[in-house]
Amino acid sequence: MKEKSAKSPEPEEPEQNFEDIPGVGPSIAQKLRDAGIRDFMELAVASPDDLATLADIGTAAAQKIINEARKQVNVGGFETGVEILERRKKLGRITSMSKAIDELLGGGIETQAITEFYGIFGSGKTQLALQAAISVQLPPEKGGLDGDCVYIDTENTFRAERAAEIAQGAGLDPAKALARIHVARAFNSSHQELLVPKAFELAHDLPVRLLVVDSLTAHFRAEFIGRGALADRQQRLNRHMHELLRFGDVFNAAVICTNQVTARPDVLFGDPTGPIGGNIVGHTATFRVYLRKSKPPHRIARLVDSPNLPEGEAVFSVTSEGIRD
Ligand code: ATP
Ligand code: MG
């Protein structure tokens, strides 16, 4: 961050004065800035442990700073239903280019939320993520948010040619559209986690309204093997997902995660497959959508879990132009 301001002499937006927070002197303020934190909101929603590590201070001091920041931005207090409704009015939605899926999701892929697409290989998870990376760029009247996309690719399946094709299908200039998708390849789970603060940095300079993690669970699944590692894996996934959710809240952005299904030997009756990450992922994702193949090019999307929408199904297809009904 320091490097960046050294490189760009033009005046940036004034940073918030962390020194105004009781207990924060110039040296801690500098540490916060060095850690890439730019405003009270980010402080207010940080976890004490994370902040302590990032800024190299004690956990108790971190908690105090967080509490003060919360007072400043009025986070953590009670809100009336009126205020909540007001905040929900700011929710944005991104079209999937399938009317059926948009309807299933209550009007499109929602901001301030995590939408998880899970299903077997070839069920359309990556295609939906690529479609959203393009759709988010559309103007609001066409179902977009006129925003950029940050795309964390863990399986090396992001294809620029395919994204360009989908852009064309959406009536966008392919070169311009590709320039608004910021892709990072995550080489392992720790790298994947580290890319989230990078996304925060990027979103301070660019209007990022969509964060994709494709796939959320592949690295975690490959690295944490056996029953002994399960608790650790779940804890790390939980933390990672809360960081993603925080990104969605801070930037009023949509978050899309993809997830494979795996055989569940513990299930004796019913569907013996389920999404990786089990309850942790399930409880943190706001919308869970199960994708399955049907007669080509058709696919079926099933809304499995949502705080405010009924369960239901939508038939869609993957075409050369992208996702369609
Ligand atoms: P995995 O778990 O392996 O990552 P996935 O669910 O991400 O699988 P997708 O990549 O979304 O799978 O879907 C791949 C499918 O999308 C292909 O099998 C094909 O049916 C369809 N598809 C991909 N590209 C095109 C295209 N250009 N035109 C039409 N259909 C396409
Ligand atoms: Mg995929």
mmCIF file of C-alpha atoms and ligand atoms in Angstrom:
data_model
loop_
_atom_site.group_PDB
_atom_site.id
_atom_site.type_symbol
_atom_site.label_atom_id
_atom_site.label_comp_id
_atom_site.label_asym_id
_atom_site.label_seq_id
_atom_site.Cartn_x
_atom_site.Cartn_y
_atom_site.Cartn_z
ATOM 1 C CA MET A 1 0.000 0.000 0.000
ATOM 2 C CA LYS A 2 2.838 2.300 0.843
ATOM 3 C CA GLU A 3 4.489 1.383 -2.443
ATOM 4 C CA LYS A 4 1.318 2.195 -4.303
ATOM 5 C CA SER A 5 1.029 5.736 -2.950
ATOM 6 C CA ALA A 6 4.713 6.252 -3.683
ATOM 7 C CA LYS A 7 4.099 5.267 -7.279
ATOM 8 C CA SER A 8 0.984 7.375 -7.805
ATOM 9 C CA PRO A 9 1.645 11.019 -6.975
ATOM 10 C CA GLU A 10 -1.930 12.107 -7.740
ATOM 11 C CA PRO A 11 -3.932 12.784 -4.573
ATOM 12 C CA GLU A 12 -5.909 9.798 -3.362
ATOM 13 C CA GLU A 13 -9.078 9.897 -1.310
ATOM 14 C CA PRO A 14 -8.094 11.064 2.156
ATOM 15 C CA GLU A 15 -7.616 8.134 4.491
ATOM 16 C CA GLN A 16 -9.558 8.058 7.717
ATOM 17 C CA ASN A 17 -7.747 9.353 10.729
ATOM 18 C CA PHE A 18 -7.148 6.296 12.897
ATOM 19 C CA GLU A 19 -5.478 8.560 15.465
ATOM 20 C CA ASP A 20 -9.000 9.768 16.355
ATOM 21 C CA ILE A 21 -9.641 6.389 17.959
ATOM 22 C CA PRO A 22 -8.796 6.409 21.680
ATOM 23 C CA GLY A 23 -5.773 4.204 22.291
ATOM 24 C CA VAL A 24 -4.442 4.571 18.765
ATOM 25 C CA GLY A 25 -1.275 6.570 18.478
ATOM 26 C CA PRO A 26 0.676 7.397 15.313
ATOM 27 C CA SER A 27 2.628 4.140 15.408
ATOM 28 C CA ILE A 28 -0.415 1.843 15.656
ATOM 29 C CA ALA A 29 -2.222 3.994 13.077
ATOM 30 C CA GLN A 30 0.679 3.452 10.715
ATOM 31 C CA LYS A 31 0.614 -0.289 11.361
ATOM 32 C CA LEU A 32 -3.070 -0.371 10.499
ATOM 33 C CA ARG A 33 -2.426 1.482 7.265
ATOM 34 C CA ASP A 34 0.498 -0.793 6.451
ATOM 35 C CA ALA A 35 -1.819 -3.747 6.971
ATOM 36 C CA GLY A 36 -3.997 -2.339 4.187
ATOM 37 C CA ILE A 37 -6.826 -1.144 6.442
ATOM 38 C CA ARG A 38 -8.247 2.097 5.200
ATOM 39 C CA ASP A 39 -11.426 2.946 7.025
ATOM 40 C CA PHE A 40 -13.322 2.517 10.255
ATOM 41 C CA MET A 41 -15.740 0.109 8.660
ATOM 42 C CA GLU A 42 -12.965 -2.374 7.952
ATOM 43 C CA LEU A 43 -11.761 -2.072 11.520
ATOM 44 C CA ALA A 44 -15.260 -2.405 12.886
ATOM 45 C CA VAL A 45 -15.879 -5.733 11.198
ATOM 46 C CA ALA A 46 -12.390 -7.194 11.757
ATOM 47 C CA SER A 47 -11.867 -10.084 14.145
ATOM 48 C CA PRO A 48 -9.618 -9.286 17.146
ATOM 49 C CA ASP A 49 -7.232 -12.149 16.354
ATOM 50 C CA ASP A 50 -6.826 -11.109 12.732
ATOM 51 C CA LEU A 51 -6.301 -7.489 13.623
ATOM 52 C CA ALA A 52 -3.768 -8.403 16.315
ATOM 53 C CA THR A 53 -1.730 -10.404 13.807
ATOM 54 C CA LEU A 54 -2.062 -7.885 10.985
ATOM 55 C CA ALA A 55 -1.116 -4.852 13.029
ATOM 56 C CA ASP A 56 1.291 -6.654 15.348
ATOM 57 C CA ILE A 57 -0.519 -5.640 18.533
ATOM 58 C CA GLY A 58 -2.077 -7.569 21.432
ATOM 59 C CA THR A 59 -5.514 -9.126 21.107
ATOM 60 C CA ALA A 60 -6.919 -7.016 23.944
ATOM 61 C CA ALA A 61 -5.704 -3.815 22.278
ATOM 62 C CA ALA A 62 -7.169 -5.023 18.983
ATOM 63 C CA GLN A 63 -10.537 -5.657 20.626
ATOM 64 C CA LYS A 64 -10.548 -2.161 22.122
ATOM 65 C CA ILE A 65 -9.780 -0.585 18.751
ATOM 66 C CA ILE A 66 -12.523 -2.625 17.123
ATOM 67 C CA ASN A 67 -15.035 -1.556 19.768
ATOM 68 C CA GLU A 68 -14.171 2.107 19.250
ATOM 69 C CA ALA A 69 -14.384 1.771 15.485
ATOM 70 C CA ARG A 70 -17.786 0.130 15.906
ATOM 71 C CA LYS A 71 -19.032 3.148 17.825
ATOM 72 C CA GLN A 72 -17.830 5.435 15.049
ATOM 73 C CA VAL A 73 -19.588 3.570 12.257
ATOM 74 C CA ASN A 74 -22.452 2.309 14.390
ATOM 75 C CA VAL A 75 -21.806 -1.359 13.768
ATOM 76 C CA GLY A 76 -22.704 -3.966 16.304
ATOM 77 C CA GLY A 77 -25.612 -2.101 17.864
ATOM 78 C CA PHE A 78 -29.244 -2.945 17.357
ATOM 79 C CA GLU A 79 -31.065 -1.819 14.290
ATOM 80 C CA THR A 80 -34.779 -1.436 13.816
ATOM 81 C CA GLY A 81 -36.565 -3.345 11.102
ATOM 82 C CA VAL A 82 -36.919 -0.048 9.230
ATOM 83 C CA GLU A 83 -33.145 0.367 9.052
ATOM 84 C CA ILE A 84 -32.645 -3.219 7.976
ATOM 85 C CA LEU A 85 -35.196 -2.775 5.234
ATOM 86 C CA GLU A 86 -33.393 0.396 4.185
ATOM 87 C CA ARG A 87 -30.065 -1.463 3.961
ATOM 88 C CA ARG A 88 -31.676 -4.269 2.022
ATOM 89 C CA LYS A 89 -32.931 -1.699 -0.470
ATOM 90 C CA LYS A 90 -29.293 -1.094 -1.385
ATOM 91 C CA LEU A 91 -28.876 -4.784 -2.261
ATOM 92 C CA GLY A 92 -27.813 -5.266 -5.823
ATOM 93 C CA ARG A 93 -28.601 -8.213 -8.026
ATOM 94 C CA ILE A 94 -26.656 -9.692 -10.908
ATOM 95 C CA THR A 95 -28.487 -11.498 -13.666
ATOM 96 C CA SER A 96 -27.491 -15.064 -14.473
ATOM 97 C CA MET A 97 -28.928 -14.513 -17.976
ATOM 98 C CA SER A 98 -31.439 -17.231 -17.186
ATOM 99 C CA LYS A 99 -34.829 -15.856 -16.154
ATOM 100 C CA ALA A 100 -35.580 -19.109 -14.376
ATOM 101 C CA ILE A 101 -32.453 -18.962 -12.199
ATOM 102 C CA ASP A 102 -32.921 -15.256 -11.508
ATOM 103 C CA GLU A 103 -36.461 -15.949 -10.331
ATOM 104 C CA LEU A 104 -35.284 -18.873 -8.222
ATOM 105 C CA LEU A 105 -32.838 -16.498 -6.510
ATOM 106 C CA GLY A 106 -35.427 -13.787 -5.989
ATOM 107 C CA GLY A 107 -34.297 -11.607 -8.890
ATOM 108 C CA GLY A 108 -30.655 -12.523 -9.471
ATOM 109 C CA ILE A 109 -27.432 -13.185 -7.603
ATOM 110 C CA GLU A 110 -27.598 -10.994 -4.523
ATOM 111 C CA THR A 111 -24.959 -8.693 -3.060
ATOM 112 C CA GLN A 112 -24.049 -8.788 0.660
ATOM 113 C CA ALA A 113 -24.437 -12.556 0.467
ATOM 114 C CA ILE A 114 -22.627 -15.737 -0.515
ATOM 115 C CA THR A 115 -24.225 -17.814 -3.235
ATOM 116 C CA GLU A 116 -22.829 -21.321 -3.402
ATOM 117 C CA PHE A 117 -23.179 -23.407 -6.556
ATOM 118 C CA TYR A 118 -22.453 -27.055 -5.939
ATOM 119 C CA GLY A 119 -22.682 -30.147 -8.086
ATOM 120 C CA ILE A 120 -20.652 -32.787 -9.875
ATOM 121 C CA PHE A 121 -18.107 -32.083 -12.644
ATOM 122 C CA GLY A 122 -19.654 -30.503 -15.700
ATOM 123 C CA SER A 123 -22.800 -29.434 -13.858
ATOM 124 C CA GLY A 124 -22.228 -25.788 -14.821
ATOM 125 C CA LYS A 125 -20.603 -24.259 -11.725
ATOM 126 C CA THR A 126 -17.743 -22.581 -13.563
ATOM 127 C CA GLN A 127 -20.005 -21.531 -16.433
ATOM 128 C CA LEU A 128 -22.333 -19.762 -13.992
ATOM 129 C CA ALA A 129 -19.373 -18.066 -12.316
ATOM 130 C CA LEU A 130 -17.999 -16.880 -15.672
ATOM 131 C CA GLN A 131 -21.440 -15.650 -16.682
ATOM 132 C CA ALA A 132 -21.716 -13.634 -13.472
ATOM 133 C CA ALA A 133 -18.218 -12.201 -14.023
ATOM 134 C CA ILE A 134 -19.553 -10.787 -17.293
ATOM 135 C CA SER A 135 -23.095 -9.904 -16.190
ATOM 136 C CA VAL A 136 -21.868 -7.818 -13.245
ATOM 137 C CA GLN A 137 -20.360 -5.423 -15.786
ATOM 138 C CA LEU A 138 -23.679 -4.701 -17.462
ATOM 139 C CA PRO A 139 -25.536 -1.498 -16.615
ATOM 140 C CA PRO A 140 -28.278 -1.890 -13.977
ATOM 141 C CA GLU A 141 -31.068 -1.718 -16.569
ATOM 142 C CA LYS A 142 -29.588 -4.832 -18.169
ATOM 143 C CA GLY A 143 -29.215 -6.744 -14.933
ATOM 144 C CA GLY A 144 -25.693 -5.773 -13.917
ATOM 145 C CA LEU A 145 -24.071 -3.474 -11.373
ATOM 146 C CA ASP A 146 -21.648 -1.753 -13.720
ATOM 147 C CA GLY A 147 -18.905 -3.365 -11.645
ATOM 148 C CA ASP A 148 -15.659 -5.298 -11.860
ATOM 149 C CA CYS A 149 -15.093 -8.896 -10.825
ATOM 150 C CA VAL A 150 -12.338 -10.430 -8.734
ATOM 151 C CA TYR A 151 -11.965 -14.079 -9.630
ATOM 152 C CA ILE A 152 -10.020 -16.481 -7.416
ATOM 153 C CA ASP A 153 -9.280 -19.526 -9.526
ATOM 154 C CA THR A 154 -8.099 -22.523 -7.541
ATOM 155 C CA GLU A 155 -8.388 -25.207 -10.201
ATOM 156 C CA ASN A 156 -6.909 -23.371 -13.149
ATOM 157 C CA THR A 157 -10.184 -23.574 -15.049
ATOM 158 C CA PHE A 158 -10.632 -19.867 -15.804
ATOM 159 C CA ARG A 159 -10.594 -19.574 -19.595
ATOM 160 C CA ALA A 160 -10.273 -16.074 -21.007
ATOM 161 C CA GLU A 161 -11.492 -17.249 -24.419
ATOM 162 C CA ARG A 162 -14.661 -18.569 -22.838
ATOM 163 C CA ALA A 163 -15.189 -15.368 -20.851
ATOM 164 C CA ALA A 164 -14.735 -13.382 -24.081
ATOM 165 C CA GLU A 165 -17.332 -15.552 -25.807
ATOM 166 C CA ILE A 166 -19.804 -14.984 -22.958
ATOM 167 C CA ALA A 167 -19.074 -11.241 -23.067
ATOM 168 C CA GLN A 168 -19.955 -11.191 -26.744
ATOM 169 C CA GLY A 169 -23.131 -13.096 -25.935
ATOM 170 C CA ALA A 170 -24.019 -10.364 -23.452
ATOM 171 C CA GLY A 171 -23.374 -7.609 -26.006
ATOM 172 C CA LEU A 172 -20.137 -6.410 -24.388
ATOM 173 C CA ASP A 173 -16.829 -5.695 -26.044
ATOM 174 C CA PRO A 174 -14.773 -8.807 -25.184
ATOM 175 C CA ALA A 175 -11.461 -6.996 -24.673
ATOM 176 C CA LYS A 176 -13.016 -4.388 -22.400
ATOM 177 C CA ALA A 177 -14.895 -7.065 -20.489
ATOM 178 C CA LEU A 178 -11.752 -9.144 -19.901
ATOM 179 C CA ALA A 179 -10.013 -6.045 -18.573
ATOM 180 C CA ARG A 180 -12.624 -5.838 -15.817
ATOM 181 C CA ILE A 181 -12.085 -9.398 -14.569
ATOM 182 C CA HIS A 182 -9.162 -9.606 -12.157
ATOM 183 C CA VAL A 183 -8.056 -13.199 -11.944
ATOM 184 C CA ALA A 184 -5.686 -14.696 -9.410
ATOM 185 C CA ARG A 185 -4.647 -18.290 -9.375
ATOM 186 C CA ALA A 186 -4.551 -19.744 -5.834
ATOM 187 C CA PHE A 187 -1.870 -22.396 -5.511
ATOM 188 C CA ASN A 188 -2.918 -23.790 -2.149
ATOM 189 C CA SER A 189 -5.415 -23.075 0.613
ATOM 190 C CA SER A 190 -3.189 -20.570 2.424
ATOM 191 C CA HIS A 191 -2.631 -18.682 -0.786
ATOM 192 C CA GLN A 192 -6.361 -18.745 -1.392
ATOM 193 C CA GLU A 193 -6.965 -17.167 2.026
ATOM 194 C CA LEU A 194 -4.298 -14.527 1.391
ATOM 195 C CA LEU A 195 -5.993 -13.482 -1.817
ATOM 196 C CA VAL A 196 -8.996 -12.159 0.106
ATOM 197 C CA PRO A 197 -7.128 -9.206 1.682
ATOM 198 C CA LYS A 198 -5.674 -8.597 -1.802
ATOM 199 C CA ALA A 199 -9.229 -8.422 -3.089
ATOM 200 C CA PHE A 200 -10.016 -5.845 -0.394
ATOM 201 C CA GLU A 201 -7.101 -3.714 -1.614
ATOM 202 C CA LEU A 202 -8.234 -3.956 -5.204
ATOM 203 C CA ALA A 203 -11.804 -3.085 -4.288
ATOM 204 C CA HIS A 204 -10.657 0.164 -2.723
ATOM 205 C CA ASP A 205 -9.431 1.334 -6.115
ATOM 206 C CA LEU A 206 -11.923 -0.327 -8.433
ATOM 207 C CA PRO A 207 -15.699 -0.753 -8.325
ATOM 208 C CA VAL A 208 -15.569 -4.477 -7.551
ATOM 209 C CA ARG A 209 -19.096 -5.800 -7.131
ATOM 210 C CA LEU A 210 -18.466 -9.522 -7.509
ATOM 211 C CA LEU A 211 -15.995 -11.900 -5.896
ATOM 212 C CA VAL A 212 -15.806 -15.433 -7.282
ATOM 213 C CA VAL A 213 -14.027 -18.335 -5.601
ATOM 214 C CA ASP A 214 -13.917 -21.300 -7.972
ATOM 215 C CA SER A 215 -13.512 -23.710 -6.233
ATOM 216 C CA LEU A 216 -13.994 -22.855 -2.582
ATOM 217 C CA THR A 217 -13.136 -26.282 -1.232
ATOM 218 C CA ALA A 218 -10.802 -28.102 -3.655
ATOM 219 C CA HIS A 219 -7.511 -27.115 -1.976
ATOM 220 C CA PHE A 220 -8.872 -27.634 1.523
ATOM 221 C CA ARG A 221 -10.111 -31.042 0.578
ATOM 222 C CA ALA A 222 -6.796 -32.056 -0.974
ATOM 223 C CA GLU A 223 -4.659 -30.723 1.869
ATOM 224 C CA PHE A 224 -6.571 -31.743 4.978
ATOM 225 C CA ILE A 225 -6.813 -35.493 4.724
ATOM 226 C CA GLY A 226 -8.223 -37.888 7.249
ATOM 227 C CA ARG A 227 -10.442 -37.548 10.267
ATOM 228 C CA GLY A 228 -7.724 -35.969 12.383
ATOM 229 C CA ALA A 229 -7.487 -32.994 10.031
ATOM 230 C CA LEU A 230 -11.216 -32.447 9.735
ATOM 231 C CA ALA A 231 -11.642 -30.030 12.642
ATOM 232 C CA ASP A 232 -8.756 -27.877 11.383
ATOM 233 C CA ARG A 233 -10.098 -27.876 7.876
ATOM 234 C CA GLN A 234 -13.557 -26.853 8.976
ATOM 235 C CA GLN A 235 -12.185 -24.081 11.125
ATOM 236 C CA ARG A 236 -10.097 -22.693 8.290
ATOM 237 C CA LEU A 237 -12.980 -22.918 5.841
ATOM 238 C CA ASN A 238 -15.263 -21.201 8.313
ATOM 239 C CA ARG A 239 -12.860 -18.332 8.759
ATOM 240 C CA HIS A 240 -12.264 -18.031 5.035
ATOM 241 C CA MET A 241 -15.968 -17.867 4.325
ATOM 242 C CA HIS A 242 -16.515 -15.201 6.957
ATOM 243 C CA GLU A 243 -13.840 -13.115 5.293
ATOM 244 C CA LEU A 244 -15.662 -13.555 1.988
ATOM 245 C CA LEU A 245 -18.928 -12.511 3.575
ATOM 246 C CA ARG A 246 -17.239 -9.476 5.075
ATOM 247 C CA PHE A 247 -16.035 -8.526 1.602
ATOM 248 C CA GLY A 248 -19.629 -8.714 0.403
ATOM 249 C CA ASP A 249 -20.823 -6.474 3.236
ATOM 250 C CA VAL A 250 -18.083 -3.865 3.001
ATOM 251 C CA PHE A 251 -18.345 -3.399 -0.771
ATOM 252 C CA ASN A 252 -22.006 -4.310 -1.257
ATOM 253 C CA ALA A 253 -20.689 -7.046 -3.539
ATOM 254 C CA ALA A 254 -21.965 -10.474 -4.487
ATOM 255 C CA VAL A 255 -19.846 -13.486 -3.553
ATOM 256 C CA ILE A 256 -20.055 -16.687 -5.584
ATOM 257 C CA CYS A 257 -18.433 -19.902 -4.397
ATOM 258 C CA THR A 258 -18.384 -23.194 -6.218
ATOM 259 C CA ASN A 259 -18.170 -26.541 -4.521
ATOM 260 C CA GLN A 260 -17.889 -30.129 -5.674
ATOM 261 C CA VAL A 261 -19.937 -32.941 -4.230
ATOM 262 C CA THR A 262 -18.405 -35.960 -2.660
ATOM 263 C CA ALA A 263 -19.549 -39.399 -1.615
ATOM 264 C CA ARG A 264 -20.660 -39.457 2.004
ATOM 265 C CA PRO A 265 -20.025 -42.918 3.398
ATOM 266 C CA ASP A 266 -21.908 -41.995 6.563
ATOM 267 C CA VAL A 267 -25.201 -41.661 4.682
ATOM 268 C CA LEU A 268 -27.021 -44.992 4.531
ATOM 269 C CA PHE A 269 -30.363 -43.794 3.188
ATOM 270 C CA GLY A 270 -31.231 -41.059 0.724
ATOM 271 C CA ASP A 271 -28.684 -39.135 -1.333
ATOM 272 C CA PRO A 272 -25.202 -40.489 -0.538
ATOM 273 C CA THR A 273 -23.493 -37.443 -2.036
ATOM 274 C CA GLY A 274 -23.215 -33.998 -0.569
ATOM 275 C CA PRO A 275 -21.285 -30.759 -0.917
ATOM 276 C CA ILE A 276 -17.778 -30.700 0.530
ATOM 277 C CA GLY A 277 -17.374 -28.790 3.743
ATOM 278 C CA GLY A 278 -20.703 -29.968 5.091
ATOM 279 C CA ASN A 279 -22.421 -27.852 7.686
ATOM 280 C CA ILE A 280 -19.772 -25.146 7.942
ATOM 281 C CA VAL A 281 -20.073 -24.184 4.313
ATOM 282 C CA GLY A 282 -23.810 -24.780 4.364
ATOM 283 C CA HIS A 283 -24.458 -22.493 7.291
ATOM 284 C CA THR A 284 -22.284 -19.673 6.034
ATOM 285 C CA ALA A 285 -23.496 -19.625 2.447
ATOM 286 C CA THR A 286 -26.609 -17.480 2.209
ATOM 287 C CA PHE A 287 -27.955 -19.271 -0.848
ATOM 288 C CA ARG A 288 -27.064 -22.861 -1.711
ATOM 289 C CA VAL A 289 -27.837 -23.969 -5.231
ATOM 290 C CA TYR A 290 -27.480 -27.591 -6.229
ATOM 291 C CA LEU A 291 -26.765 -28.079 -9.938
ATOM 292 C CA ARG A 292 -27.331 -31.274 -11.799
ATOM 293 C CA LYS A 293 -27.144 -32.354 -15.390
ATOM 294 C CA SER A 294 -30.247 -33.027 -17.425
ATOM 295 C CA LYS A 295 -30.744 -33.703 -21.127
ATOM 296 C CA PRO A 296 -27.958 -31.649 -22.815
ATOM 297 C CA PRO A 297 -27.641 -28.698 -22.910
ATOM 298 C CA HIS A 298 -30.109 -28.517 -20.019
ATOM 299 C CA ARG A 299 -29.221 -28.376 -16.386
ATOM 300 C CA ILE A 300 -31.331 -28.151 -13.264
ATOM 301 C CA ALA A 301 -30.634 -25.706 -10.475
ATOM 302 C CA ARG A 302 -32.252 -26.365 -7.137
ATOM 303 C CA LEU A 303 -32.357 -23.764 -4.396
ATOM 304 C CA VAL A 304 -31.596 -25.798 -1.314
ATOM 305 C CA ASP A 305 -31.223 -23.237 1.411
ATOM 306 C CA SER A 306 -32.210 -19.603 1.627
ATOM 307 C CA PRO A 307 -33.198 -17.283 4.472
ATOM 308 C CA ASN A 308 -36.177 -15.809 2.661
ATOM 309 C CA LEU A 309 -37.050 -17.771 -0.472
ATOM 310 C CA PRO A 310 -38.933 -21.011 -0.986
ATOM 311 C CA GLU A 311 -37.099 -24.081 -2.215
ATOM 312 C CA GLY A 312 -37.556 -24.598 -5.905
ATOM 313 C CA GLU A 313 -36.008 -25.638 -9.181
ATOM 314 C CA ALA A 314 -35.076 -23.922 -12.414
ATOM 315 C CA VAL A 315 -34.140 -25.439 -15.742
ATOM 316 C CA PHE A 316 -31.346 -23.640 -17.590
ATOM 317 C CA SER A 317 -28.874 -24.366 -20.347
ATOM 318 C CA VAL A 318 -25.223 -23.715 -21.053
ATOM 319 C CA THR A 319 -24.899 -22.324 -24.580
ATOM 320 C CA SER A 320 -21.996 -20.879 -26.540
ATOM 321 C CA GLU A 321 -23.261 -17.357 -25.584
ATOM 322 C CA GLY A 322 -23.386 -18.275 -21.900
ATOM 323 C CA ILE A 323 -26.135 -19.268 -19.485
ATOM 324 C CA ARG A 324 -29.642 -19.092 -20.934
ATOM 325 C CA ASP A 325 -33.081 -20.508 -20.171
HETATM 326 P P1 ATP B 1 -15.950 -29.037 -12.488
HETATM 327 O O1 ATP B 1 -16.422 -29.593 -11.179
HETATM 328 O O2 ATP B 1 -15.219 -30.036 -13.288
HETATM 329 O O3 ATP B 1 -15.223 -27.745 -12.342
HETATM 330 P P2 ATP B 1 -18.176 -27.469 -13.491
HETATM 331 O O4 ATP B 1 -19.477 -27.687 -12.808
HETATM 332 O O5 ATP B 1 -17.426 -26.240 -13.156
HETATM 333 O O6 ATP B 1 -17.288 -28.760 -13.323
HETATM 334 P P3 ATP B 1 -18.511 -26.281 -16.038
HETATM 335 O O7 ATP B 1 -17.161 -25.965 -16.509
HETATM 336 O O8 ATP B 1 -19.304 -25.175 -15.488
HETATM 337 O O9 ATP B 1 -18.463 -27.500 -15.035
HETATM 338 O O10 ATP B 1 -19.347 -26.914 -17.209
HETATM 339 C C1 ATP B 1 -18.736 -27.523 -18.281
HETATM 340 C C2 ATP B 1 -19.799 -27.793 -19.299
HETATM 341 O O11 ATP B 1 -20.277 -26.575 -19.819
HETATM 342 C C3 ATP B 1 -19.290 -28.565 -20.482
HETATM 343 O O12 ATP B 1 -19.366 -29.945 -20.227
HETATM 344 C C4 ATP B 1 -20.246 -28.127 -21.564
HETATM 345 O O13 ATP B 1 -21.420 -28.905 -21.480
HETATM 346 C C5 ATP B 1 -20.619 -26.720 -21.164
HETATM 347 N N1 ATP B 1 -19.868 -25.760 -21.977
HETATM 348 C C6 ATP B 1 -18.643 -25.278 -21.736
HETATM 349 N N2 ATP B 1 -18.263 -24.422 -22.712
HETATM 350 C C7 ATP B 1 -19.277 -24.373 -23.574
HETATM 351 C C8 ATP B 1 -19.498 -23.690 -24.800
HETATM 352 N N3 ATP B 1 -18.574 -22.881 -25.321
HETATM 353 N N4 ATP B 1 -20.664 -23.868 -25.410
HETATM 354 C C9 ATP B 1 -21.605 -24.687 -24.910
HETATM 355 N N5 ATP B 1 -21.452 -25.362 -23.765
HETATM 356 C C10 ATP B 1 -20.314 -25.224 -23.111
HETATM 357 MG MG MG B 2 -15.473 -25.848 -12.666
#
